[in-house]
C-alpha positions as a Markdown table, in Angstrom:
| # | Residue | x | y | z |
|---|---|---|---|---|
| 1 | Met | -29.5 | 111.3 | -4.6 |
| 2 | Lys | -29.4 | 108.0 | -6.3 |
| 3 | Arg | -29.2 | 104.7 | -4.5 |
| 4 | Thr | -26.0 | 102.9 | -5.0 |
| 5 | Gly | -26.8 | 99.4 | -3.8 |
| 6 | Ser | -24.5 | 99.8 | -0.8 |
| 7 | Thr | -27.6 | 99.8 | 1.5 |
| 8 | His | -28.6 | 96.4 | 0.1 |
| 9 | Ala | -25.0 | 95.1 | 0.8 |
| 10 | Met | -25.1 | 96.5 | 4.3 |
| 11 | Asn | -28.5 | 94.9 | 5.0 |
| 12 | Glu | -27.1 | 91.5 | 4.0 |
| 13 | Leu | -24.0 | 92.0 | 6.1 |
| 14 | Val | -26.0 | 92.9 | 9.2 |
| 15 | Asp | -28.2 | 89.9 | 8.6 |
| 16 | Arg | -25.2 | 87.6 | 8.5 |
| 17 | Leu | -23.4 | 89.1 | 11.4 |
| 18 | Leu | -26.4 | 89.7 | 13.7 |
| 19 | Pro | -29.0 | 87.1 | 12.8 |
| 20 | Gly | -32.4 | 87.5 | 14.6 |
| 21 | Leu | -32.0 | 91.3 | 15.0 |
| 22 | Asp | -35.5 | 92.8 | 14.9 |
| 23 | Gly | -36.3 | 95.7 | 12.6 |
| 24 | Gly | -35.9 | 98.5 | 15.1 |
| 25 | Arg | -32.5 | 97.4 | 16.4 |
| 26 | Arg | -31.4 | 96.6 | 12.9 |
| 27 | Gly | -32.3 | 100.1 | 11.9 |
| 28 | Gln | -30.3 | 101.5 | 14.8 |
| 29 | Val | -27.2 | 99.6 | 13.6 |
| 30 | Leu | -27.7 | 100.7 | 10.0 |
| 31 | Leu | -28.8 | 104.3 | 10.5 |
| 32 | Pro | -25.4 | 105.9 | 10.8 |
| 33 | Arg | -24.3 | 104.1 | 7.6 |
| 34 | Val | -27.3 | 105.1 | 5.5 |
| 35 | Trp | -27.7 | 108.6 | 6.8 |
| 36 | Ser | -25.4 | 110.2 | 4.3 |
| 37 | Glu | -27.1 | 108.4 | 1.4 |
| 38 | Ala | -30.6 | 109.4 | 2.7 |
| 39 | Val | -29.8 | 113.1 | 3.3 |
| 40 | Gly | -27.0 | 113.8 | 0.9 |
| 41 | Glu | -23.4 | 114.7 | 1.6 |
| 42 | Val | -24.0 | 118.4 | 2.5 |
| 43 | Phe | -26.7 | 117.7 | 5.0 |
| 44 | Ala | -24.8 | 114.7 | 6.4 |
| 45 | Arg | -21.8 | 116.9 | 7.2 |
| 46 | Glu | -24.0 | 119.1 | 9.3 |
| 47 | Ser | -26.1 | 116.4 | 11.1 |
| 48 | Cys | -25.9 | 113.1 | 12.8 |
| 49 | Pro | -28.6 | 110.6 | 13.8 |
| 50 | Ser | -28.2 | 110.1 | 17.6 |
| 51 | Met | -31.0 | 107.6 | 18.6 |
| 52 | Leu | -34.2 | 106.0 | 17.6 |
| 53 | Val | -36.7 | 105.7 | 20.4 |
| 54 | Gly | -40.4 | 104.8 | 20.0 |
| 55 | Gly | -40.2 | 105.3 | 16.3 |
| 56 | Val | -38.9 | 108.8 | 16.6 |
| 57 | Leu | -35.4 | 109.4 | 15.2 |
| 58 | Gln | -33.4 | 112.0 | 17.1 |
| 59 | Val | -30.9 | 113.9 | 14.9 |
| 60 | Ala | -28.3 | 116.4 | 16.1 |
| 61 | Val | -27.7 | 119.3 | 13.8 |
| 62 | Ser | -24.7 | 121.7 | 13.9 |
| 63 | Asn | -26.6 | 125.0 | 14.1 |
| 64 | Ser | -30.1 | 126.6 | 13.9 |
| 65 | Asn | -29.7 | 127.4 | 10.2 |
| 66 | Trp | -29.2 | 123.7 | 9.3 |
| 67 | Leu | -32.0 | 122.8 | 11.8 |
| 68 | His | -34.5 | 124.9 | 9.8 |
| 69 | Glu | -33.3 | 123.5 | 6.5 |
| 70 | Met | -33.6 | 119.9 | 7.6 |
| 71 | Arg | -37.1 | 120.5 | 9.1 |
| 72 | Phe | -38.2 | 121.6 | 5.6 |
| 73 | Met | -36.8 | 118.4 | 4.2 |
| 74 | Lys | -38.2 | 116.1 | 7.0 |
| 75 | Ala | -40.9 | 114.4 | 4.9 |
| 76 | Gln | -38.4 | 113.6 | 2.1 |
| 77 | Ile | -35.8 | 112.3 | 4.5 |
| 78 | Leu | -38.3 | 110.1 | 6.3 |
| 79 | Glu | -39.5 | 108.7 | 2.9 |
| 80 | Arg | -35.9 | 107.9 | 1.9 |
| 81 | Leu | -35.1 | 106.3 | 5.3 |
| 82 | His | -38.3 | 104.2 | 5.0 |
| 83 | Ala | -37.2 | 103.0 | 1.5 |
| 84 | Met | -33.7 | 102.1 | 2.8 |
| 85 | Leu | -34.8 | 100.6 | 6.1 |
| 86 | Pro | -38.3 | 99.2 | 5.5 |
| 87 | Asp | -38.4 | 97.0 | 8.6 |
| 88 | Thr | -37.4 | 99.9 | 10.9 |
| 89 | Pro | -40.4 | 101.5 | 12.6 |
| 90 | Met | -39.9 | 105.3 | 12.1 |
| 91 | Ser | -42.8 | 107.7 | 12.4 |
| 92 | Asp | -41.1 | 111.0 | 12.9 |
| 93 | Ile | -37.7 | 112.8 | 13.0 |
| 94 | Arg | -36.8 | 115.4 | 15.7 |
| 95 | Phe | -34.0 | 117.7 | 14.9 |
| 96 | Lys | -32.1 | 119.6 | 17.7 |
| 97 | Val | -29.0 | 121.7 | 17.7 |
| 98 | Gly | -26.2 | 119.6 | 19.2 |
| 99 | Pro | -22.7 | 118.3 | 18.7 |
| 100 | Val | -22.0 | 116.8 | 15.3 |
| 101 | Pro | -18.9 | 114.7 | 15.0 |
| 102 | Arg | -16.5 | 116.0 | 12.3 |
| 103 | Pro | -14.3 | 113.6 | 10.3 |
| 104 | Gln | -10.6 | 114.2 | 11.1 |
| 105 | Asp | -8.6 | 115.9 | 8.4 |
| 106 | Pro | -5.8 | 113.6 | 7.2 |
| 107 | Val | -2.5 | 114.8 | 8.6 |
| 108 | Asp | 0.2 | 115.3 | 5.9 |
| 109 | Thr | 3.3 | 113.8 | 7.3 |
| 110 | Glu | 6.6 | 113.5 | 5.6 |
| 111 | Pro | 8.3 | 110.1 | 5.9 |
| 112 | Leu | 10.9 | 109.9 | 8.7 |
| 113 | Pro | 14.5 | 110.1 | 7.6 |
| 114 | Glu | 16.5 | 106.9 | 7.3 |
| 115 | Leu | 19.3 | 106.2 | 9.7 |
| 116 | Ser | 22.9 | 106.0 | 8.4 |
| 117 | Pro | 24.6 | 102.6 | 8.5 |
| 118 | Gly | 26.7 | 103.9 | 11.4 |
| 119 | Glu | 23.6 | 104.9 | 13.4 |
| 120 | Gln | 22.0 | 101.5 | 12.7 |
| 121 | Leu | 25.2 | 99.7 | 13.8 |
| 122 | His | 25.3 | 101.8 | 17.0 |
| 123 | Ile | 21.7 | 100.7 | 17.9 |
| 124 | Ser | 22.5 | 97.0 | 17.1 |
| 125 | Glu | 25.6 | 97.2 | 19.3 |
| 126 | Gln | 23.6 | 98.7 | 22.2 |
| 127 | Ala | 20.9 | 96.0 | 22.0 |
| 128 | Ala | 23.4 | 93.1 | 21.4 |
| 129 | Cys | 23.7 | 92.4 | 25.2 |
| 130 | Ile | 20.0 | 91.2 | 25.3 |
| 131 | Lys | 19.9 | 87.4 | 24.8 |
| 132 | Asp | 16.2 | 87.0 | 24.0 |
| 133 | Glu | 15.9 | 87.6 | 20.3 |
| 134 | Glu | 12.3 | 88.8 | 20.4 |
| 135 | Leu | 13.0 | 91.3 | 23.1 |
| 136 | Arg | 16.2 | 92.5 | 21.4 |
| 137 | Gly | 14.3 | 93.0 | 18.1 |
| 138 | Ala | 11.6 | 95.0 | 19.9 |
| 139 | Leu | 14.2 | 97.2 | 21.6 |
| 140 | Glu | 16.0 | 97.8 | 18.3 |
| 141 | Ala | 12.7 | 98.7 | 16.6 |
| 142 | Ala | 11.9 | 101.2 | 19.5 |
| 143 | Met | 15.4 | 102.7 | 19.4 |
| 144 | Thr | 15.3 | 103.0 | 15.6 |
| 145 | Ala | 11.9 | 104.7 | 15.8 |
| 146 | His | 13.2 | 107.1 | 18.5 |
| 147 | Ala | 16.4 | 107.9 | 16.5 |
| 148 | Arg | 14.4 | 108.5 | 13.3 |
| 149 | Asn | 11.9 | 110.8 | 15.1 |
| 150 | Lys | 14.8 | 112.7 | 16.8 |
| 151 | Lys | 16.6 | 113.1 | 13.5 |
| 152 | Ala | 13.4 | 114.5 | 11.9 |
| 153 | Gly | 13.2 | 117.0 | 14.8 |
| 154 | Ala | 9.9 | 115.6 | 16.1 |
């Protein structure tokens, strides 16, 4: 796992956004961001750092198989985290089986069908009685979205 420099950029960003943050709190802010780089993509999908208390990092792992694998890698992971977050006091990592958030799969959606000129005219005529332009525009947008969804069968 090679370092990409993204950790350095994140450190600078945290320094600018949260000046005066001590090493421990700074590490808690950065840990979720550097975790994947520290453990690698495969391990990162199966684990999630949950909290850092008293120098001990608590990590949730998806199942007992991954827990055992990560225990074998604990010294290397700790070494990488120390290199990435040198000001964060971290003396140990404790792994436990627990919930690991999964990224949502992107939903493949087809674009909604366009309305015919007649359908658009009908919507404009229905909203024409509203004098407030902003309100009329919002109503037309809502009616158009509804008609397009209905036309798509959603």
